[in-house]
Amino acid sequence: MNAREVALECLLTLSHSSTSIASVVDSAFGRHAVEGRERRFINGLVYGVIRWQKQLDWVLDQFINPRFQLDARHRNILRLGAFQLLHLDGIPAHAAIFETVQLATSHLRRNRGRKTAGFINAVLRSVQREGAALAYPRLDANPTEHIALSLSYPTWLVKQWLQTRGVSWTLAFCRASNQIAPLALRVNTLLTKREEVCQSLAAIGITATASKMA
């Protein structure tokens, strides 16, 4: 299985299970021979789709007839494609769309696969052209929906934060929480100093800085 297939398998498991994301991904790594860069890519896809799922679904729904019912597999395939188009800069749009469309055809009969592939391709092409320019509810008119949709947080939680903390805090907190945390190492200062660890890492080509937190 390639990286996107493994990521889709993880998302499908998570869609009908309350198991933690980490355990689902680790289990997938144990079943499939994926190494190094592929593991990082799978992690990025799975965690990214889960983190941005509310926003991704809202964007996708702008280009899907509301009468059309998507099953879990195709909904997650579209989420994977939309996430790559909207949030990953290192993947060319044509490659993201092509590889995502392939996920839709791998388990279907030929004629049905073509029809499904055409649908997935059309939706993702629309996301590519128009997704980043979609207008969310205005912050001044509807702060709850603006923050919930644009930053992908549960509406009830955003509403609670707005009531207790206000708009500025809620907006700043949600933006900060969506940032991927940098890798951090904790140094045993009984055995060495943080500066010495930074120097040791620099000697092997890894840039590190001491945190402001002691």
mmCIF file of C-alpha atoms in Angstrom, residues 59-164:
data_model
loop_
_atom_site.group_PDB
_atom_site.id
_atom_site.type_symbol
_atom_site.label_atom_id
_atom_site.label_comp_id
_atom_site.label_asym_id
_atom_site.label_seq_id
_atom_site.Cartn_x
_atom_site.Cartn_y
_atom_site.Cartn_z
ATOM 1 C CA VAL A 59 -15.483 23.525 1.835
ATOM 2 C CA LEU A 60 -16.364 20.241 0.128
ATOM 3 C CA ASP A 61 -20.073 20.745 0.737
ATOM 4 C CA GLN A 62 -19.930 23.960 -1.309
ATOM 5 C CA PHE A 63 -19.258 21.805 -4.381
ATOM 6 C CA ILE A 64 -21.436 18.748 -3.681
ATOM 7 C CA ASN A 65 -25.189 18.592 -4.274
ATOM 8 C CA PRO A 66 -26.754 18.327 -0.781
ATOM 9 C CA ARG A 67 -28.970 15.488 -2.029
ATOM 10 C CA PHE A 68 -25.887 13.412 -2.823
ATOM 11 C CA GLN A 69 -25.065 11.043 0.016
ATOM 12 C CA LEU A 70 -21.383 10.192 0.402
ATOM 13 C CA ASP A 71 -20.313 7.014 2.150
ATOM 14 C CA ALA A 72 -17.480 7.127 4.683
ATOM 15 C CA ARG A 73 -14.858 5.968 2.190
ATOM 16 C CA HIS A 74 -15.526 8.609 -0.417
ATOM 17 C CA ARG A 75 -16.011 11.356 2.157
ATOM 18 C CA ASN A 76 -12.565 10.562 3.585
ATOM 19 C CA ILE A 77 -11.013 10.361 0.117
ATOM 20 C CA LEU A 78 -12.325 13.855 -0.592
ATOM 21 C CA ARG A 79 -11.075 15.084 2.777
ATOM 22 C CA LEU A 80 -7.602 13.760 1.964
ATOM 23 C CA GLY A 81 -7.614 15.536 -1.383
ATOM 24 C CA ALA A 82 -8.965 18.805 -0.023
ATOM 25 C CA PHE A 83 -6.468 18.799 2.835
ATOM 26 C CA GLN A 84 -3.562 18.444 0.421
ATOM 27 C CA LEU A 85 -4.895 21.234 -1.793
ATOM 28 C CA LEU A 86 -5.668 23.673 1.013
ATOM 29 C CA HIS A 87 -2.994 22.964 3.604
ATOM 30 C CA LEU A 88 0.056 21.277 2.057
ATOM 31 C CA ASP A 89 2.318 23.554 0.030
ATOM 32 C CA GLY A 90 4.866 20.938 -0.996
ATOM 33 C CA ILE A 91 2.569 18.841 -3.190
ATOM 34 C CA PRO A 92 1.635 20.065 -6.697
ATOM 35 C CA ALA A 93 -2.136 20.320 -7.083
ATOM 36 C CA HIS A 94 -2.230 18.051 -10.129
ATOM 37 C CA ALA A 95 -0.342 15.328 -8.238
ATOM 38 C CA ALA A 96 -2.563 15.616 -5.161
ATOM 39 C CA ILE A 97 -5.705 15.327 -7.289
ATOM 40 C CA PHE A 98 -4.426 12.470 -9.448
ATOM 41 C CA GLU A 99 -3.225 10.367 -6.512
ATOM 42 C CA THR A 100 -6.415 11.011 -4.558
ATOM 43 C CA VAL A 101 -8.618 10.022 -7.489
ATOM 44 C CA GLN A 102 -6.739 6.718 -7.681
ATOM 45 C CA LEU A 103 -7.948 5.890 -4.174
ATOM 46 C CA ALA A 104 -11.531 6.020 -5.415
ATOM 47 C CA THR A 105 -11.031 3.467 -8.180
ATOM 48 C CA SER A 106 -8.910 0.838 -6.478
ATOM 49 C CA HIS A 107 -11.774 -1.262 -5.094
ATOM 50 C CA LEU A 108 -14.544 -0.630 -7.657
ATOM 51 C CA ARG A 109 -15.580 -2.339 -10.864
ATOM 52 C CA ARG A 110 -14.322 -0.647 -14.014
ATOM 53 C CA ASN A 111 -17.455 1.260 -15.128
ATOM 54 C CA ARG A 112 -18.457 2.353 -11.647
ATOM 55 C CA GLY A 113 -14.843 3.263 -10.911
ATOM 56 C CA ARG A 114 -14.751 5.639 -13.880
ATOM 57 C CA LYS A 115 -17.926 7.378 -12.761
ATOM 58 C CA THR A 116 -16.705 7.729 -9.189
ATOM 59 C CA ALA A 117 -13.288 8.915 -10.322
ATOM 60 C CA GLY A 118 -14.943 11.578 -12.466
ATOM 61 C CA PHE A 119 -16.977 12.804 -9.501
ATOM 62 C CA ILE A 120 -13.970 12.927 -7.151
ATOM 63 C CA ASN A 121 -11.888 14.675 -9.800
ATOM 64 C CA ALA A 122 -14.589 17.291 -10.487
ATOM 65 C CA VAL A 123 -15.042 18.135 -6.807
ATOM 66 C CA LEU A 124 -11.311 18.424 -6.155
ATOM 67 C CA ARG A 125 -10.804 20.559 -9.271
ATOM 68 C CA SER A 126 -13.440 22.918 -7.893
ATOM 69 C CA VAL A 127 -11.676 22.999 -4.516
ATOM 70 C CA GLN A 128 -8.401 23.763 -6.311
ATOM 71 C CA ARG A 129 -9.930 26.663 -8.234
ATOM 72 C CA GLU A 130 -12.230 28.168 -5.632
ATOM 73 C CA GLY A 131 -11.662 26.566 -2.212
ATOM 74 C CA ALA A 132 -9.178 29.080 -0.837
ATOM 75 C CA ALA A 133 -11.374 32.014 -1.910
ATOM 76 C CA LEU A 134 -14.618 30.863 -0.298
ATOM 77 C CA ALA A 135 -16.175 33.407 2.038
ATOM 78 C CA TYR A 136 -16.764 32.189 5.573
ATOM 79 C CA PRO A 137 -19.423 33.843 7.743
ATOM 80 C CA ARG A 138 -18.111 37.276 8.709
ATOM 81 C CA LEU A 139 -16.307 37.564 12.019
ATOM 82 C CA ASP A 140 -18.195 40.697 13.053
ATOM 83 C CA ALA A 141 -21.590 39.278 12.102
ATOM 84 C CA ASN A 142 -21.212 35.685 13.272
ATOM 85 C CA PRO A 143 -17.977 35.123 15.233
ATOM 86 C CA THR A 144 -18.981 31.624 16.337
ATOM 87 C CA GLU A 145 -19.416 30.224 12.835
ATOM 88 C CA HIS A 146 -16.520 32.234 11.414
ATOM 89 C CA ILE A 147 -14.037 30.759 13.900
ATOM 90 C CA ALA A 148 -15.589 27.289 13.964
ATOM 91 C CA LEU A 149 -15.494 26.910 10.185
ATOM 92 C CA SER A 150 -12.361 28.824 9.196
ATOM 93 C CA LEU A 151 -10.231 27.336 11.983
ATOM 94 C CA SER A 152 -12.053 23.998 12.261
ATOM 95 C CA TYR A 153 -13.276 23.830 15.845
ATOM 96 C CA PRO A 154 -16.527 22.432 17.289
ATOM 97 C CA THR A 155 -19.193 25.122 17.247
ATOM 98 C CA TRP A 156 -20.266 24.449 20.835
ATOM 99 C CA LEU A 157 -16.690 24.849 22.091
ATOM 100 C CA VAL A 158 -16.104 28.084 20.190
ATOM 101 C CA LYS A 159 -19.386 29.460 21.541
ATOM 102 C CA GLN A 160 -18.317 28.607 25.087
ATOM 103 C CA TRP A 161 -14.926 30.276 24.681
ATOM 104 C CA LEU A 162 -16.503 33.391 23.188
ATOM 105 C CA GLN A 163 -18.858 33.676 26.138
ATOM 106 C CA THR A 164 -16.102 33.275 28.729
#
